[in-house]
């Protein structure tokens, strides 16, 4: 539809134009409104209002020809009057249908406070943002340390009173974080074993040293790759699950209910998860050790002219308990960090469903970064200790 | 009956979930400018009916027409146009938690209109004021609001596009009586002063007795009562009788308490 904004500056109030017409009467200007003053046609209406020529102050608005008026239309009219420095309260609104008059009154009563400014996007400069981020990272770390202290204290209390250990909950958690993770851990480590053996085999074969593929895969996987890979998988799988579970429980006030029933969330929620993961992760790493060697063996048999028995024989020589132990000892430390981070991020969800998503993302990132950092730390320590 | 005046027509609606029949031929119509309460005991499918009216859940049988559009037979663009003509307030507000109140109200306006910012934000402020919120509420996040304010913010969002009708799902549940009565007055104001048609699903007897024009009672999958509260109150139905007798008892004790102080 065309928006013909005929604005006639005559005393002819016959209403040939649309939306608004100006009439200069003896006592001042009169605006004649017509048509449907609705949100849908607001752009045209505002255009028509702006096109009204300057005149004597508007003393009256004639609304008899209006077929519809909603609050957006009324707000446009009032804002137009105010922009001309006219107080709408002094204007005579004549001829309006009772319903339309009521809309005008309601909008007039509710649109006085133009005091609050429009929402603006706050943009910080890069340095300020860096500062804010650093500060919040520091607070996050301090919070983690604090929570870690709580967990340690809770664990000590549980050692003193072993009956407080929730065996049922512990078993359920162990199943979720341990047993159920075996398929994905097996698949990933098997395939990594295959790839690892293939890449090492390409090089070793050139020197006629195919058999040393076994040393490379077995030691590399047991000391480094199996713990790291499994810990990263579990950080994504169980760390995120802890945050989502506890965050939801926090929002539905289940954690408060636990407290109100005289139970301790530490005993019921936190310790079973931490203990389950600390026990489960080394076991999963062992699964990873086995599966990666199976993968490597399959690849070696297929492409490197090794037999399964020669692979296993070499494995028994190459993979000493020391190498295996290094990998298996790292795992509980990774598990402790993953579980404490996951649980605390869940517990710090506050009132808001959005926070669950944000905290879950953060848990995965923190979990993976802490696993990598810890592993680097271990590498340095083990190097110094000559293990 | 002025059929031209009825903007919502529910015709012989049947809803089944598996073996369970929730609605077994529900029919009623709602006229422009009415404030209608939909009541019934828990599990009689009031909220389900509301969801069917706005096209969120599909009834097993029957037809629902809103503004003359058959909700479950209309093409997508006609349905979208129909949806722009009403507002819906969900039970706990269902505000977008990542946006502050002002942006929550602005979302439908930004999506469906091309208003310039210098008019959009004043209009948003008007909506917030009409819903009875203080001006500074616009900058708050939904998580910072009390239950009553969340519901008002949801009303402000439902009002954004100048709806001809608003559906409210248990607007006063979880509110203290004073806040709930203030909310009732807000609802009445929207009907009387802005000419909006409102359908309320509610358990709140005070809402029914003070502001609602007409009550529709659902029981056993059917409409067993349809009319002004005074007529519905005296219906010979066990649920209706016990429902309204709670009120009489509460009033008795309330009056005694008043005299005591």
Coordinates of C-alpha atoms in Angstrom, one line a residue:
Chain A
X1 CA 0.0 0.0 0.0
X2 CA 1.3 3.5 -0.8
X3 CA 1.7 5.9 2.0
X4 CA 0.4 9.1 0.5
X5 CA 1.1 11.6 3.2
X6 CA -1.1 14.4 1.9
X7 CA -0.6 17.2 4.4
X8 CA -2.9 20.0 3.6
X9 CA -2.5 23.4 5.1
X10 CA -6.0 24.5 4.7
X11 CA -9.0 25.0 6.9
X12 CA -10.7 22.3 4.9
X13 CA -11.0 19.5 7.4
X14 CA -12.8 17.3 5.0
X15 CA -10.1 14.6 5.4
X16 CA -8.8 13.9 1.9
X17 CA -5.3 13.1 3.3
X18 CA -4.2 10.1 5.3
X19 CA -3.0 9.9 8.9
X20 CA -2.7 13.5 9.8
X21 CA -3.8 16.9 8.6
X22 CA -3.0 20.4 9.9
X23 CA -5.6 23.1 10.2
X24 CA -4.7 26.6 11.2
X25 CA -7.7 27.9 13.2
X26 CA -8.0 31.2 14.9
X27 CA -7.1 29.9 18.4
X28 CA -4.1 27.8 17.1
X29 CA -3.3 24.8 15.1
X30 CA -5.5 21.7 15.0
X31 CA -4.3 18.2 14.0
X32 CA -6.9 16.0 12.4
X33 CA -6.0 12.3 12.7
X34 CA -7.5 9.6 10.5
X35 CA -7.0 6.0 9.5
X36 CA -5.6 3.1 11.5
X37 CA -3.0 4.3 13.9
X38 CA -1.4 0.9 14.6
X39 CA 2.0 -0.5 15.1
X40 CA 1.9 -2.1 11.7
X41 CA 1.7 1.3 9.9
X42 CA 3.9 3.2 12.3
X43 CA 6.7 4.0 9.9
X44 CA 4.2 5.7 7.6
X45 CA 2.5 7.5 10.5
X46 CA 5.8 8.9 11.8
X47 CA 6.7 10.0 8.3
X48 CA 3.4 11.8 8.0
X49 CA 3.9 13.5 11.4
X50 CA 7.4 14.7 10.4
X51 CA 6.0 16.1 7.2
X52 CA 3.5 18.3 9.1
X53 CA 4.6 21.9 8.4
X54 CA 5.5 24.3 11.1
X55 CA 2.6 26.2 12.5
X56 CA 1.2 28.0 15.5
X57 CA 1.3 25.8 18.6
X58 CA -1.0 22.9 18.4
X59 CA -3.9 23.5 20.7
X60 CA -6.2 20.6 19.7
X61 CA -6.1 17.1 18.3
X62 CA -9.2 15.9 16.5
X63 CA -9.5 12.1 16.5
X64 CA -13.1 11.5 15.3
X65 CA -11.9 10.0 12.0
X66 CA -9.6 7.4 13.6
X67 CA -10.6 3.9 12.9
X68 CA -8.0 2.4 15.2
X69 CA -5.5 3.6 17.8
X70 CA -3.1 1.4 19.7
X71 CA -0.5 2.4 22.3
X72 CA 2.3 2.6 19.8
X73 CA 0.2 5.0 17.7
X74 CA -0.6 7.1 20.7
X75 CA 3.0 7.2 21.8
X76 CA 4.0 8.5 18.3
X77 CA 1.5 11.3 18.6
X78 CA 2.5 12.3 22.1
X79 CA 6.2 12.2 21.3
X80 CA 5.5 14.4 18.2
X81 CA 3.7 16.9 20.4
X82 CA 6.6 16.8 23.0
X83 CA 9.2 17.3 20.2
X84 CA 7.3 20.5 19.3
X85 CA 7.7 21.5 23.0
X86 CA 4.0 21.1 23.6
X87 CA 2.8 19.5 26.8
X88 CA 0.2 17.0 25.7
X89 CA -1.7 17.7 28.9
X90 CA -2.5 21.2 27.7
X91 CA -3.8 19.9 24.4
X92 CA -7.5 19.4 23.8
X93 CA -8.1 15.8 22.5
X94 CA -11.5 16.2 20.9
X95 CA -13.8 13.9 19.2
X96 CA -12.0 10.7 20.1
X97 CA -13.9 7.5 20.6
X98 CA -14.0 6.7 24.3
X99 CA -11.7 3.6 23.8
X100 CA -9.2 5.7 21.9
X101 CA -9.3 8.5 24.5
X102 CA -8.5 6.0 27.2
X103 CA -5.5 4.7 25.2
X104 CA -4.2 8.3 25.0
X105 CA -4.6 8.8 28.7
X106 CA -3.0 5.5 29.6
X107 CA 0.0 6.2 27.4
X108 CA 0.3 9.7 28.7
X109 CA 0.3 8.4 32.3
X110 CA 3.0 5.8 31.5
X111 CA 5.3 7.5 29.1
X112 CA 6.4 10.4 31.3
X113 CA 9.6 8.9 32.5
X114 CA 11.9 9.4 29.6
X115 CA 14.7 9.7 32.2
X116 CA 16.2 6.3 31.8
X117 CA 18.4 6.3 28.8
X118 CA 18.3 3.8 25.9
X119 CA 20.2 0.6 26.6
X120 CA 23.7 0.8 25.2
X121 CA 26.2 -1.9 24.5
X122 CA 29.1 -1.4 26.8
X123 CA 32.4 -2.0 25.1
X124 CA 35.6 -2.2 27.1
X125 CA 39.0 -1.5 25.5
X126 CA 41.3 -4.4 25.2
X127 CA 43.5 -3.5 28.1
X128 CA 40.6 -3.1 30.5
X129 CA 39.1 -6.4 29.2
X130 CA 42.4 -8.1 29.9
X131 CA 42.5 -6.7 33.4
X132 CA 38.9 -7.8 34.1
X133 CA 39.6 -11.3 32.7
X134 CA 42.7 -11.6 34.7
X135 CA 41.0 -10.6 37.9
X136 CA 38.1 -13.0 37.3
X137 CA 40.6 -15.8 36.5
X138 CA 42.4 -15.1 39.8
X139 CA 39.1 -15.2 41.7
X140 CA 38.2 -18.4 40.0
X141 CA 41.5 -20.0 41.0
X142 CA 41.2 -18.8 44.5
X143 CA 37.7 -20.3 44.6
X144 CA 38.9 -23.6 43.3
X145 CA 41.6 -23.7 45.9
X146 CA 39.1 -22.9 48.6
X147 CA 36.8 -25.6 47.4
X148 CA 39.7 -28.1 47.2
X149 CA 40.3 -27.4 50.8
X150 CA 36.7 -28.2 51.6
X151 CA 36.9 -31.4 49.7
X152 CA 40.1 -32.4 51.5
X153 CA 38.6 -31.6 54.9
X154 CA 35.5 -33.6 53.9
X155 CA 37.6 -36.5 52.8
X156 CA 39.5 -36.4 56.1
X157 CA 36.2 -36.4 58.1
X158 CA 35.1 -39.4 56.0
X159 CA 38.3 -41.2 56.9
X160 CA 37.5 -40.7 60.6
X161 CA 33.9 -41.8 60.1
X162 CA 34.0 -44.3 57.3
X163 CA 30.3 -44.9 57.8
X164 CA 29.5 -41.5 56.2
X165 CA 30.7 -42.9 52.8
X166 CA 27.7 -43.4 50.6
X167 CA 28.6 -46.7 49.0
X168 CA 25.4 -46.8 46.9
X169 CA 26.0 -43.4 45.4
X170 CA 29.7 -44.2 45.0
X171 CA 28.9 -47.3 43.0
X172 CA 26.4 -45.5 40.9
X173 CA 28.9 -42.8 40.1
X174 CA 31.6 -45.3 39.4
X175 CA 29.4 -47.0 36.9
X176 CA 28.6 -43.7 35.2
X177 CA 32.1 -42.3 35.0
X178 CA 34.0 -45.6 34.8
X179 CA 32.2 -48.6 33.3
X180 CA 30.1 -46.6 30.9
X181 CA 33.2 -44.8 29.6
X182 CA 35.0 -48.1 28.6
X183 CA 33.6 -48.2 25.0
X184 CA 34.6 -44.7 24.0
X185 CA 38.0 -45.0 25.7
X186 CA 38.6 -48.3 24.0
X187 CA 37.7 -47.1 20.6
X188 CA 39.7 -43.9 20.8
X189 CA 42.9 -45.5 22.2
X190 CA 42.7 -48.5 19.8
X191 CA 42.6 -46.2 16.8
X192 CA 45.4 -44.0 18.2
X193 CA 47.4 -47.2 18.6
X194 CA 46.8 -48.1 15.0
X195 CA 47.8 -44.6 13.8
X196 CA 50.8 -44.5 16.1
X197 CA 52.1 -47.9 14.9
X198 CA 51.6 -46.9 11.3
X199 CA 53.5 -43.6 11.5
X200 CA 56.4 -45.2 13.6
X201 CA 56.4 -48.2 11.2
X202 CA 56.9 -45.9 8.2
X203 CA 60.1 -44.6 9.7
X204 CA 61.4 -47.8 11.5
X205 CA 60.9 -50.0 8.4
X206 CA 63.5 -47.9 6.5
X207 CA 66.2 -48.8 9.0
X208 CA 65.0 -52.4 9.2
X209 CA 64.0 -51.7 12.8
X210 CA 60.3 -52.6 12.6
X211 CA 60.4 -54.4 16.0
X212 CA 61.1 -51.1 17.8
X213 CA 57.7 -49.9 16.8
X214 CA 56.6 -52.0 19.8
X215 CA 58.9 -50.0 22.1
X216 CA 57.7 -46.7 20.7
X217 CA 54.0 -47.4 21.0
X218 CA 54.1 -49.2 24.3
X219 CA 56.2 -46.7 26.2
X220 CA 54.7 -43.6 24.5
X221 CA 51.2 -44.7 25.1
X222 CA 51.7 -45.9 28.7
X223 CA 53.7 -42.9 29.9
X224 CA 52.0 -40.0 28.0
X225 CA 49.3 -40.6 25.4
X226 CA 47.0 -42.9 27.2
X227 CA 46.7 -40.8 30.4
X228 CA 46.4 -37.6 28.5
X229 CA 43.8 -38.9 26.0
X230 CA 41.7 -40.7 28.5
X231 CA 41.8 -37.7 30.9
X232 CA 40.7 -35.3 28.1
X233 CA 37.9 -37.7 27.1
X234 CA 36.8 -37.9 30.8
X235 CA 37.1 -34.1 31.3
X236 CA 34.7 -33.7 28.4
X237 CA 32.5 -36.5 29.4
X238 CA 32.3 -36.7 33.2
X239 CA 33.5 -33.2 34.1
X240 CA 30.8 -31.6 32.0
X241 CA 28.3 -34.1 33.4
X242 CA 29.2 -33.1 37.0
X243 CA 28.7 -29.4 36.2
X244 CA 25.4 -30.0 34.4
X245 CA 24.0 -32.3 37.1
X246 CA 25.0 -30.2 40.1
X247 CA 24.1 -27.0 38.3
X248 CA 20.6 -28.3 37.6
X249 CA 20.3 -29.6 41.2
X250 CA 21.3 -26.2 42.5
X251 CA 18.7 -24.4 40.4
X252 CA 15.9 -26.8 41.4
X253 CA 17.1 -26.3 45.0
X254 CA 17.8 -30.0 45.4
X255 CA 21.2 -29.1 47.1
X256 CA 19.3 -26.9 49.5
X257 CA 16.9 -29.7 50.2
X258 CA 19.8 -32.0 51.0
X259 CA 21.1 -29.5 53.5
X260 CA 17.6 -28.9 54.9
X261 CA 17.2 -32.6 55.5
X262 CA 20.3 -32.6 57.7
X263 CA 22.5 -34.3 55.1
X264 CA 25.8 -32.9 53.9
X265 CA 26.1 -32.2 50.2
X266 CA 29.8 -32.9 50.6
X267 CA 29.0 -36.5 51.7
X268 CA 26.1 -37.1 49.3
X269 CA 27.2 -35.3 46.2
X270 CA 30.8 -34.3 46.2
X271 CA 32.9 -37.1 47.7
X272 CA 31.2 -40.0 45.8
X273 CA 32.0 -38.2 42.6
X274 CA 35.5 -37.3 43.4
X275 CA 36.4 -40.8 44.8
X276 CA 34.6 -42.6 41.9
X277 CA 36.6 -40.6 39.3
X278 CA 39.9 -40.9 41.2
X279 CA 39.5 -44.6 41.2
X280 CA 38.0 -44.9 37.7
X281 CA 40.5 -42.9 35.8
X282 CA 43.6 -45.1 36.4
X283 CA 41.6 -48.1 35.5
X284 CA 40.4 -46.4 32.3
X285 CA 44.0 -45.5 31.5
X286 CA 44.9 -49.1 31.9
X287 CA 42.2 -50.0 29.5
X288 CA 43.7 -47.4 27.2
X289 CA 47.2 -49.0 27.5
X290 CA 45.8 -52.4 26.6
X291 CA 43.6 -51.2 23.7
X292 CA 46.3 -49.1 22.2
X293 CA 48.7 -52.0 22.1
X294 CA 46.1 -54.2 20.6
X295 CA 45.6 -51.5 17.9
X296 CA 49.3 -51.3 17.3
X297 CA 49.6 -55.0 17.2
X298 CA 46.9 -55.3 14.6
X299 CA 48.6 -52.6 12.5
X300 CA 52.1 -54.2 12.9
X301 CA 50.8 -57.6 11.9
X302 CA 49.0 -56.2 8.9
X303 CA 51.8 -53.9 7.5
X304 CA 55.2 -54.6 9.2
X305 CA 55.7 -58.3 8.9
X306 CA 55.6 -58.8 12.7
X307 CA 53.7 -61.7 14.2
X308 CA 51.4 -61.3 17.2
X309 CA 53.7 -63.4 19.3
X310 CA 56.8 -61.5 18.4
X311 CA 54.9 -58.3 19.3
X312 CA 53.9 -59.6 22.7
X313 CA 57.4 -60.9 23.4
X314 CA 59.0 -57.6 22.6
X315 CA 56.3 -55.8 24.6
X316 CA 57.3 -57.8 27.7
X317 CA 60.8 -56.6 27.4
X318 CA 60.1 -53.0 26.4
X319 CA 57.3 -52.0 28.7
X320 CA 58.7 -52.2 32.2
X321 CA 56.5 -51.6 35.3
X322 CA 58.2 -48.2 35.7
X323 CA 56.7 -46.9 32.5
X324 CA 53.3 -48.3 33.2
X325 CA 53.3 -46.9 36.7
X326 CA 54.2 -43.4 35.6
X327 CA 51.1 -43.3 33.5
X328 CA 48.9 -44.9 36.0
X329 CA 50.1 -42.5 38.8
X330 CA 49.3 -39.4 36.8
X331 CA 45.7 -40.5 36.3
X332 CA 44.4 -40.0 39.9
X333 CA 45.9 -36.5 39.9
X334 CA 44.2 -35.6 36.7
X335 CA 41.0 -37.1 38.0
X336 CA 41.1 -35.0 41.2
X337 CA 41.5 -31.8 39.2
X338 CA 38.7 -32.8 36.7
X339 CA 36.2 -33.8 39.4
X340 CA 36.9 -30.8 41.7
X341 CA 36.6 -28.3 38.8
X342 CA 33.5 -30.0 37.5
X343 CA 31.8 -30.1 40.8
X344 CA 32.7 -26.6 41.8
X345 CA 31.5 -25.1 38.5
X346 CA 28.2 -26.9 39.0
X347 CA 27.9 -25.7 42.6
X348 CA 28.6 -22.1 41.6
X349 CA 25.6 -22.0 39.2
X350 CA 23.3 -19.3 40.5
X351 CA 19.6 -18.9 39.8
X352 CA 20.0 -18.7 36.1
X353 CA 19.7 -21.5 33.5
X354 CA 22.1 -19.7 31.2
X355 CA 24.9 -20.2 33.8
X356 CA 24.6 -24.0 33.4
X357 CA 25.7 -23.7 29.8
X358 CA 28.4 -21.2 30.5
X359 CA 29.8 -23.2 33.4
X360 CA 29.7 -26.5 31.6
X361 CA 31.7 -25.0 28.7
X362 CA 34.1 -23.5 31.2
X363 CA 34.5 -26.9 33.0
X364 CA 35.5 -28.6 29.8
X365 CA 38.1 -25.9 29.0
X366 CA 39.5 -25.8 32.5
X367 CA 39.6 -29.6 32.7
X368 CA 41.5 -30.0 29.5
X369 CA 43.9 -27.2 30.2
X370 CA 44.7 -28.4 33.7
X371 CA 45.3 -31.9 32.4
X372 CA 47.8 -30.6 29.9
X373 CA 49.5 -28.3 32.4
X374 CA 49.7 -31.1 35.0
X375 CA 51.2 -33.4 32.4
X376 CA 53.9 -30.8 31.5
X377 CA 54.6 -30.4 35.2
X378 CA 54.9 -34.2 35.6
X379 CA 57.3 -34.4 32.6
X380 CA 59.6 -31.8 34.3
X381 CA 59.5 -33.5 37.7
X382 CA 60.1 -37.0 36.3
X383 CA 63.0 -35.7 34.2
X384 CA 64.6 -34.2 37.3
X385 CA 64.0 -37.4 39.3
X386 CA 65.4 -39.4 36.3
X387 CA 62.4 -41.8 36.3
Chain B
X1 CA -24.5 -15.2 19.4
X2 CA -22.6 -12.6 17.5
X3 CA -20.3 -15.0 15.7
X4 CA -18.5 -12.2 14.0
X5 CA -17.4 -11.0 17.4
X6 CA -15.8 -14.3 18.6
X7 CA -12.1 -14.3 18.0
X8 CA -11.3 -17.7 19.4
X9 CA -13.4 -20.8 18.6
X10 CA -12.7 -24.2 20.0
X11 CA -14.7 -26.8 18.3
X12 CA -15.1 -30.3 19.5
X13 CA -11.4 -30.7 20.5
X14 CA -10.3 -34.2 21.4
X15 CA -6.8 -34.8 22.9
X16 CA -5.3 -38.2 23.7
X17 CA -2.0 -39.1 25.2
X18 CA -1.6 -42.8 24.5
X19 CA -4.6 -44.4 26.2
X20 CA -5.4 -41.4 28.3
X21 CA -8.1 -39.1 27.0
X22 CA -7.6 -35.5 28.2
X23 CA -10.2 -33.7 26.1
X24 CA -13.2 -35.5 24.9
X25 CA -15.1 -33.0 22.7
X26 CA -14.3 -29.5 24.2
X27 CA -16.1 -26.6 22.6
X28 CA -16.4 -22.9 23.5
X29 CA -15.9 -19.5 21.9
X30 CA -14.4 -16.3 23.2
X31 CA -15.5 -12.9 22.1
X32 CA -13.4 -9.8 21.7
X33 CA -12.8 -7.8 24.8
X34 CA -13.7 -10.7 27.2
X35 CA -11.6 -11.8 30.2
X36 CA -12.1 -15.5 30.4
X37 CA -10.9 -17.9 33.1
X38 CA -10.2 -21.5 32.3
X39 CA -10.4 -23.7 35.4
X40 CA -10.5 -27.4 36.2
X41 CA -8.7 -29.7 38.6
X42 CA -5.1 -30.7 37.9
X43 CA -4.7 -33.0 34.9
X44 CA -7.8 -31.8 33.1
X45 CA -5.7 -30.4 30.3
X46 CA -6.1 -26.6 30.8
X47 CA -2.5 -25.8 29.9
X48 CA -2.6 -28.4 27.1
X49 CA -5.7 -26.6 25.7
X50 CA -3.9 -23.3 25.9
X51 CA -0.9 -24.7 24.0
X52 CA -3.3 -26.1 21.4
X53 CA -4.9 -22.7 20.9
X54 CA -1.5 -21.0 20.2
X55 CA -0.3 -23.8 18.0
X56 CA 2.3 -25.5 20.1
X57 CA 0.6 -28.8 20.7
X58 CA -1.6 -30.6 18.2
X59 CA -5.0 -31.9 19.3
X60 CA -6.0 -35.4 18.3
X61 CA -9.2 -34.1 16.8
X62 CA -11.5 -31.1 16.4
X63 CA -10.7 -27.6 15.2
X64 CA -9.4 -24.4 16.8
X65 CA -9.8 -21.1 15.1
X66 CA -8.1 -18.0 16.4
X67 CA -8.9 -14.7 14.5
X68 CA -10.6 -16.9 12.0
X69 CA -7.4 -18.9 11.2
X70 CA -7.7 -22.6 11.7
X71 CA -4.6 -23.1 13.8
X72 CA -4.0 -26.7 12.8
X73 CA -4.8 -26.4 9.1
X74 CA -3.3 -23.0 8.2
X75 CA -0.2 -22.6 6.1
X76 CA 2.9 -21.6 8.0
X77 CA 2.9 -17.9 7.0
X78 CA -0.8 -17.5 7.9
X79 CA 0.0 -19.1 11.3
X80 CA 2.9 -16.7 11.8
X81 CA 0.7 -13.7 11.0
X82 CA -1.9 -15.0 13.4
X83 CA 0.7 -15.5 16.2
X84 CA 1.8 -11.9 15.8
X85 CA -1.7 -10.9 16.8
X86 CA -1.7 -12.4 20.3
X87 CA 0.8 -12.6 23.2
X88 CA 1.5 -15.5 25.5
X89 CA 2.7 -15.5 29.0
X90 CA 4.2 -18.8 30.2
X91 CA 3.9 -20.0 33.8
X92 CA 7.3 -18.8 35.0
X93 CA 7.7 -16.0 32.4
X94 CA 10.0 -17.9 30.1
X95 CA 12.1 -14.8 29.7
X96 CA 15.2 -15.1 27.7
X97 CA 17.8 -15.5 30.4
X98 CA 20.7 -14.1 28.3
X99 CA 18.9 -10.7 27.7
X100 CA 17.9 -8.0 30.1
X101 CA 14.3 -7.1 30.5
X102 CA 14.4 -4.2 27.9
X103 CA 15.9 -6.5 25.3
X104 CA 13.4 -9.2 26.1
X105 CA 10.6 -6.8 25.3
X106 CA 12.5 -5.5 22.3
X107 CA 13.0 -8.9 20.6
X108 CA 9.6 -9.2 19.0
X109 CA 9.7 -5.5 18.0
X110 CA 13.1 -5.9 16.4
X111 CA 12.0 -9.1 14.7
X112 CA 8.7 -7.9 13.3
X113 CA 8.9 -4.2 12.8
X114 CA 11.4 -1.8 11.4
X115 CA 11.2 0.9 14.1
X116 CA 14.1 3.3 14.5
X117 CA 15.9 3.0 17.8
X118 CA 14.8 6.5 18.8
X119 CA 11.2 5.2 18.9
X120 CA 11.9 1.5 19.7
X121 CA 13.3 2.2 23.1
X122 CA 10.7 4.7 24.2
X123 CA 8.1 2.1 23.1
X124 CA 9.9 -0.6 25.1
X125 CA 9.9 1.7 28.1
X126 CA 6.1 2.3 27.6
X127 CA 5.5 -1.5 27.6
X128 CA 7.6 -1.9 30.8
X129 CA 5.6 0.9 32.4
X130 CA 2.3 -0.5 31.2
X131 CA 3.2 -3.8 32.8
X132 CA 3.7 -1.9 36.1
X133 CA 7.4 -2.2 36.4
X134 CA 9.6 0.6 37.6
X135 CA 11.7 2.3 34.8
X136 CA 15.0 0.8 36.1
X137 CA 13.7 -2.7 35.7
X138 CA 14.6 -2.5 32.0
X139 CA 18.3 -2.9 32.7
X140 CA 17.9 -5.9 34.9
X141 CA 18.6 -9.5 34.0
X142 CA 15.7 -12.0 34.5
X143 CA 17.7 -13.7 37.2
X144 CA 17.7 -10.5 39.2
X145 CA 13.9 -10.2 39.3
X146 CA 11.5 -11.4 41.9
X147 CA 8.7 -13.8 40.9
X148 CA 6.1 -11.1 40.5
X149 CA 8.5 -8.9 38.5
X150 CA 9.3 -11.8 36.2
X151 CA 5.7 -12.2 35.4
X152 CA 5.2 -8.5 34.8
X153 CA 8.3 -8.5 32.5
X154 CA 6.7 -11.5 30.6
X155 CA 3.5 -9.4 30.3
X156 CA 5.5 -6.5 28.9
X157 CA 7.0 -8.8 26.3
X158 CA 3.6 -10.3 25.5
X159 CA 2.4 -6.7 25.0
X160 CA 5.2 -5.8 22.6
X161 CA 3.4 -6.2 19.3
X162 CA 0.1 -4.6 20.4
X163 CA -1.7 -8.0 20.7
X164 CA -5.4 -8.3 20.3
X165 CA -5.4 -11.2 22.7
X166 CA -3.2 -12.5 25.5
X167 CA -3.0 -16.0 26.9
X168 CA -1.9 -16.3 30.5
X169 CA -0.9 -19.6 32.1
X170 CA -1.4 -19.4 35.8
X171 CA -0.2 -15.8 36.2
X172 CA -0.7 -15.6 39.9
X173 CA 0.7 -19.0 41.0
X174 CA 3.7 -18.6 43.3
X175 CA 2.9 -15.0 44.1
X176 CA 2.0 -13.6 47.5
X177 CA -1.7 -12.5 47.7
X178 CA -0.9 -8.8 47.6
X179 CA 1.3 -9.2 44.5
X180 CA -1.3 -11.5 43.0
X181 CA -4.1 -9.0 43.5
X182 CA -2.0 -6.3 41.9
X183 CA -1.5 -8.6 39.0
X184 CA -5.2 -9.1 38.7
X185 CA -5.7 -5.4 38.5
X186 CA -3.1 -5.2 35.8
X187 CA -5.0 -7.9 33.8
X188 CA -8.3 -6.0 34.3
X189 CA -6.6 -2.8 33.2
X190 CA -5.4 -4.4 30.0
X191 CA -8.9 -5.6 29.2
X192 CA -10.7 -2.4 30.1
X193 CA -8.3 0.3 29.0
X194 CA -6.5 -1.3 26.1
X195 CA -9.4 -3.5 24.8
X196 CA -7.3 -6.7 24.9
X197 CA -9.0 -10.1 25.1
X198 CA -7.5 -12.2 27.8
X199 CA -7.7 -16.0 28.5
X200 CA -6.4 -17.0 31.9
X201 CA -5.7 -20.6 33.0
X202 CA -5.8 -20.3 36.8
X203 CA -6.3 -22.0 40.1
X204 CA -6.7 -18.7 41.9
X205 CA -10.2 -18.2 43.3
X206 CA -9.6 -14.6 44.0
X207 CA -8.7 -13.9 40.4
X208 CA -11.9 -15.7 39.3
X209 CA -14.1 -13.9 41.8
X210 CA -12.7 -10.4 41.3
X211 CA -11.7 -9.8 37.8
X212 CA -12.8 -12.6 35.4
X213 CA -15.9 -11.9 33.2
X214 CA -16.6 -15.5 32.4
X215 CA -15.5 -18.9 33.6
X216 CA -15.1 -22.1 31.6
X217 CA -14.9 -25.2 33.7
X218 CA -13.2 -28.3 32.3
X219 CA -13.8 -31.7 33.9
X220 CA -13.7 -35.3 32.6
X221 CA -12.5 -34.0 29.2
X222 CA -15.6 -31.8 28.7
X223 CA -16.8 -28.3 29.4
X224 CA -19.2 -28.7 32.3
X225 CA -19.7 -25.0 33.0
X226 CA -19.5 -21.8 31.0
X227 CA -20.7 -18.5 32.3
X228 CA -20.3 -15.8 34.9
X229 CA -18.7 -16.9 38.1
X230 CA -21.9 -16.6 40.0
X231 CA -23.7 -19.0 37.7
X232 CA -20.8 -21.5 37.6
X233 CA -20.4 -21.4 41.4
X234 CA -23.7 -23.0 42.0
X235 CA -23.3 -25.8 39.4
X236 CA -24.2 -29.2 40.7
X237 CA -20.9 -30.9 40.2
X238 CA -18.8 -32.4 43.0
X239 CA -15.5 -30.8 41.9
X240 CA -17.1 -27.4 41.4
X241 CA -18.8 -27.6 44.8
X242 CA -15.7 -28.5 46.7
X243 CA -13.6 -26.0 44.7
X244 CA -15.8 -23.1 45.6
X245 CA -16.4 -24.3 49.2
X246 CA -12.7 -23.9 49.9
X247 CA -13.3 -20.3 49.3
X248 CA -16.3 -20.0 51.6
X249 CA -14.4 -21.7 54.4
X250 CA -11.4 -19.4 53.9
X251 CA -13.6 -16.4 53.9
X252 CA -15.1 -17.4 57.2
X253 CA -11.8 -17.7 59.0
X254 CA -10.5 -14.6 57.3
X255 CA -13.4 -12.5 58.6
X256 CA -13.1 -13.8 62.1
X257 CA -9.4 -12.9 61.9
X258 CA -10.2 -9.4 60.8
X259 CA -12.6 -8.9 63.7
X260 CA -10.1 -10.2 66.1
X261 CA -7.4 -7.7 65.4

